[in-house]
XYZ file of C-alpha atoms in Angstrom:
259
model
C 1.024 -6.084 -29.836
C -1.378 -8.102 -27.431
C -1.350 -6.801 -23.456
C -4.726 -7.043 -23.510
C -5.438 -10.909 -25.282
C -8.015 -13.136 -23.702
C -9.787 -9.863 -21.768
C -12.801 -8.557 -21.465
C -13.366 -4.579 -21.151
C -15.693 -2.571 -20.473
C -15.598 1.579 -21.402
C -17.962 3.738 -20.347
C -18.276 7.023 -22.414
C -16.150 4.849 -24.598
C -18.270 6.824 -28.225
C -15.391 9.806 -27.537
C -12.963 11.466 -27.120
C -11.049 9.425 -24.127
C -13.666 6.705 -24.146
C -12.814 6.278 -27.785
C -9.230 6.303 -27.550
C -8.807 4.027 -25.328
C -11.081 1.535 -26.889
C -9.255 1.812 -30.024
C -5.896 1.466 -27.775
C -7.417 -1.906 -26.028
C -8.958 -3.823 -29.109
C -5.272 -3.202 -31.227
C -4.031 -5.042 -27.299
C -6.342 -7.802 -27.746
C -9.083 -7.641 -25.556
C -12.806 -7.776 -26.562
C -14.523 -4.118 -25.797
C -18.017 -2.614 -24.796
C -18.250 1.068 -25.439
C -20.873 2.117 -22.761
C -21.850 5.466 -23.719
C -25.037 7.247 -24.886
C -24.108 8.384 -27.562
C -25.708 5.489 -29.073
C -24.492 7.171 -33.030
C -20.981 7.647 -32.561
C -20.633 4.116 -30.436
C -22.422 2.104 -32.758
C -19.975 3.670 -35.323
C -17.225 2.878 -33.431
C -18.010 -0.074 -32.787
C -18.477 -0.722 -36.692
C -14.804 0.175 -37.192
C -14.578 -2.309 -34.467
C -15.947 -5.042 -36.380
C -15.340 -8.634 -33.832
C -13.753 -6.957 -31.386
C -16.503 -4.569 -30.094
C -19.536 -3.728 -29.225
C -21.709 -0.715 -28.208
C -24.866 -0.672 -25.466
C -26.517 1.938 -24.475
C -25.351 2.925 -21.192
C -26.910 5.443 -18.349
C -23.614 5.229 -15.906
C -26.394 6.698 -12.915
C -29.309 3.538 -13.312
C -28.622 0.376 -11.515
C -30.572 -1.343 -14.129
C -28.177 -0.435 -17.378
C -25.219 -2.024 -15.416
C -26.752 -4.876 -15.104
C -27.873 -4.223 -19.096
C -23.950 -4.164 -19.432
C -23.341 -7.137 -17.577
C -26.152 -9.188 -19.312
C -25.059 -8.379 -22.836
C -21.256 -8.650 -21.822
C -21.567 -11.543 -21.007
C -23.600 -12.273 -23.679
C -20.695 -10.946 -26.644
C -18.163 -12.047 -24.487
C -18.109 -14.135 -21.430
C -16.548 -12.989 -17.818
C -15.650 -8.852 -17.373
C -11.647 -8.323 -16.810
C -11.047 -4.689 -17.124
C -13.503 -1.443 -16.284
C -12.925 1.769 -17.116
C -14.926 4.144 -15.731
C -14.513 6.818 -18.251
C -17.983 8.330 -18.055
C -17.972 12.207 -17.530
C -19.183 15.808 -17.910
C -17.805 18.984 -17.388
C -19.567 22.635 -15.820
C -18.060 26.570 -16.024
C -19.404 27.746 -12.249
C -18.634 29.552 -9.817
C -19.994 27.951 -6.816
C -22.145 31.567 -6.687
C -23.465 30.663 -10.271
C -23.778 26.577 -10.127
C -27.776 25.620 -8.832
C -28.442 23.260 -6.883
C -29.039 21.075 -9.410
C -26.721 21.177 -11.797
C -24.166 20.891 -8.381
C -25.681 16.822 -8.723
C -25.675 16.227 -12.337
C -22.050 16.832 -11.574
C -21.925 14.757 -8.948
C -24.012 12.037 -10.147
C -22.779 11.284 -13.283
C -19.395 11.276 -12.563
C -19.001 10.517 -9.250
C -22.427 8.317 -8.401
C -21.562 6.953 -12.319
C -18.707 5.686 -10.849
C -19.675 4.491 -7.977
C -21.942 2.342 -9.376
C -19.065 0.339 -11.746
C -17.223 0.399 -9.493
C -19.283 -1.398 -6.769
C -22.191 -3.770 -9.594
C -18.776 -4.991 -11.598
C -16.604 -5.281 -8.625
C -18.295 -7.632 -7.756
C -18.330 -9.396 -10.164
C -14.776 -9.108 -10.020
C -14.291 -10.036 -7.213
C -16.328 -12.728 -7.279
C -13.828 -14.614 -9.814
C -11.156 -13.013 -7.192
C -9.727 -11.170 -10.061
C -9.780 -7.834 -11.989
C -9.081 -4.246 -12.762
C -10.375 -0.817 -12.223
C -9.254 2.506 -13.751
C -11.377 5.079 -13.072
C -10.884 7.887 -14.530
C -10.590 10.779 -12.224
C -8.659 14.213 -12.848
C -6.061 16.862 -12.018
C -8.524 18.851 -10.550
C -9.209 15.670 -8.544
C -5.578 16.551 -6.616
C -5.868 20.349 -6.854
C -9.115 23.080 -7.480
C -9.718 24.959 -10.058
C -11.891 28.346 -10.278
C -14.943 27.654 -12.081
C -15.085 24.036 -11.740
C -16.318 23.642 -8.138
C -18.741 20.230 -8.782
C -15.921 18.915 -11.326
C -13.962 19.170 -8.693
C -15.558 18.527 -5.810
C -16.692 14.595 -8.455
C -12.777 14.667 -9.270
C -11.640 13.960 -6.168
C -14.614 12.123 -4.677
C -13.107 9.706 -7.513
C -9.662 9.688 -6.451
C -10.973 9.878 -2.035
C -13.258 6.725 -3.398
C -10.873 5.228 -5.370
C -8.384 4.472 -2.096
C -11.020 2.415 -0.170
C -12.208 -0.179 -3.209
C -8.439 -0.611 -3.706
C -8.821 -1.800 -0.257
C -11.930 -3.402 0.109
C -11.467 -5.537 -3.533
C -7.337 -5.866 -3.718
C -7.617 -9.103 -0.876
C -9.621 -10.558 -3.527
C -8.249 -10.673 -6.216
C -9.372 -6.735 -8.141
C -6.969 -4.053 -8.318
C -8.096 -0.434 -8.854
C -6.550 2.798 -9.899
C -7.158 5.936 -10.570
C -5.578 8.159 -13.712
C -5.428 11.838 -13.393
C -5.428 13.897 -16.493
C -4.760 17.570 -16.791
C -5.851 18.965 -20.332
C -6.072 16.628 -22.941
C -6.920 17.629 -26.640
C -11.114 16.329 -26.837
C -14.735 17.570 -26.689
C -14.551 18.521 -23.668
C -11.424 19.706 -23.508
C -11.030 21.815 -26.953
C -14.954 22.202 -27.230
C -13.797 24.883 -30.030
C -12.348 22.757 -32.444
C -9.407 25.500 -32.083
C -6.323 24.109 -33.550
C -3.571 22.964 -30.746
C -0.529 25.582 -31.467
C -3.484 27.475 -30.989
C -4.413 25.703 -27.639
C -0.968 25.840 -26.596
C -0.910 28.851 -25.748
C -2.499 28.583 -22.939
C -0.817 26.263 -21.693
C 3.350 27.700 -21.068
C 2.639 27.049 -17.220
C 2.720 23.313 -18.588
C 6.311 21.940 -17.635
C 5.861 20.435 -21.166
C 3.830 23.649 -22.398
C 1.404 21.629 -24.354
C -2.252 20.009 -24.578
C -1.702 16.294 -23.917
C -3.243 13.619 -26.515
C -6.370 10.955 -25.937
C -4.132 8.401 -26.785
C -1.265 9.227 -23.581
C -4.162 9.091 -21.074
C -5.659 5.486 -23.240
C -1.490 4.969 -22.662
C -1.564 4.884 -19.210
C -5.746 2.609 -18.515
C -4.061 0.131 -20.821
C -1.019 0.636 -18.412
C -3.326 -0.323 -15.193
C -4.924 -2.747 -17.203
C -2.402 -4.969 -17.842
C -0.715 -7.758 -15.871
C 2.519 -4.692 -16.727
C 0.652 -3.044 -13.525
C -0.282 -6.139 -11.414
C 1.017 -4.829 -7.498
C -0.742 -1.606 -8.504
C -3.170 -1.244 -5.784
C -5.256 2.035 -4.788
C -2.345 3.970 -7.680
C -3.367 7.927 -8.379
C -1.060 8.896 -11.561
C -1.229 11.261 -12.736
C -1.474 12.262 -16.533
C -0.738 16.002 -16.885
C 2.329 17.082 -18.441
C 3.749 17.912 -14.844
C 1.219 19.906 -14.643
C 0.769 18.427 -10.966
C 4.829 20.005 -10.815
C 3.897 23.262 -10.631
C 3.743 26.362 -12.789
C 5.935 27.639 -14.990
C 6.327 31.136 -14.031
C 7.485 33.079 -17.535
C 7.989 37.114 -17.774
C 7.741 37.799 -13.855
C 11.037 40.022 -12.035
C 13.575 37.320 -12.227
C 12.736 34.590 -13.493
C 15.067 33.046 -15.637
C 12.743 31.791 -18.219
C 14.651 28.327 -18.860
């Protein structure tokens, strides 16, 4: 399998979770991958596992200088950049009333500003060459509201809008920009207490597929958008959410058929 043969990809937040699953899948599909993350130990371990196919670069997505460093190290190791997956992000569970300004700004800066900088700085590299694919990882919560996730929802809605604008500004220059909207995924962020899958699934009875998602299921969607198989997709938003956004599956309500 070589859907990304001869392509060079940068994946932010690539040291663990959905990012690590994407790194492994891209490498298996023929890409040379840069794991860009602040988690040095995890990133170095993954790069060693994929020796020859990936390198790790310490990267703060909120820093323009750090983005320049990633570009320099990517080009030195592998050459020009074909794919960027803006995956790095943080989650904050707090009501609006209990969210401090500093809390809100941290989430917005990492999730949204980090994606903006990647889209802008790597996008400039891609448009100069006239080709490339940028995949922005938003969230199902970038398409709906969720109590206790004010800062997170705001950042993910922002990524959704930014993607649309970038698609319009970059598409005619040969660079496709699309967004992926994961629902609940079994990662350190989505399952912070490392509960057994069966236990986690009990909280997903309202979702049509009635289970939590797996990191590789998101990675497969990013692979499609990164590859030439999605050559006519630009500005698309793909929900990888088990049907969460379809609506709530009612169980136990009077009159509900429960089928």
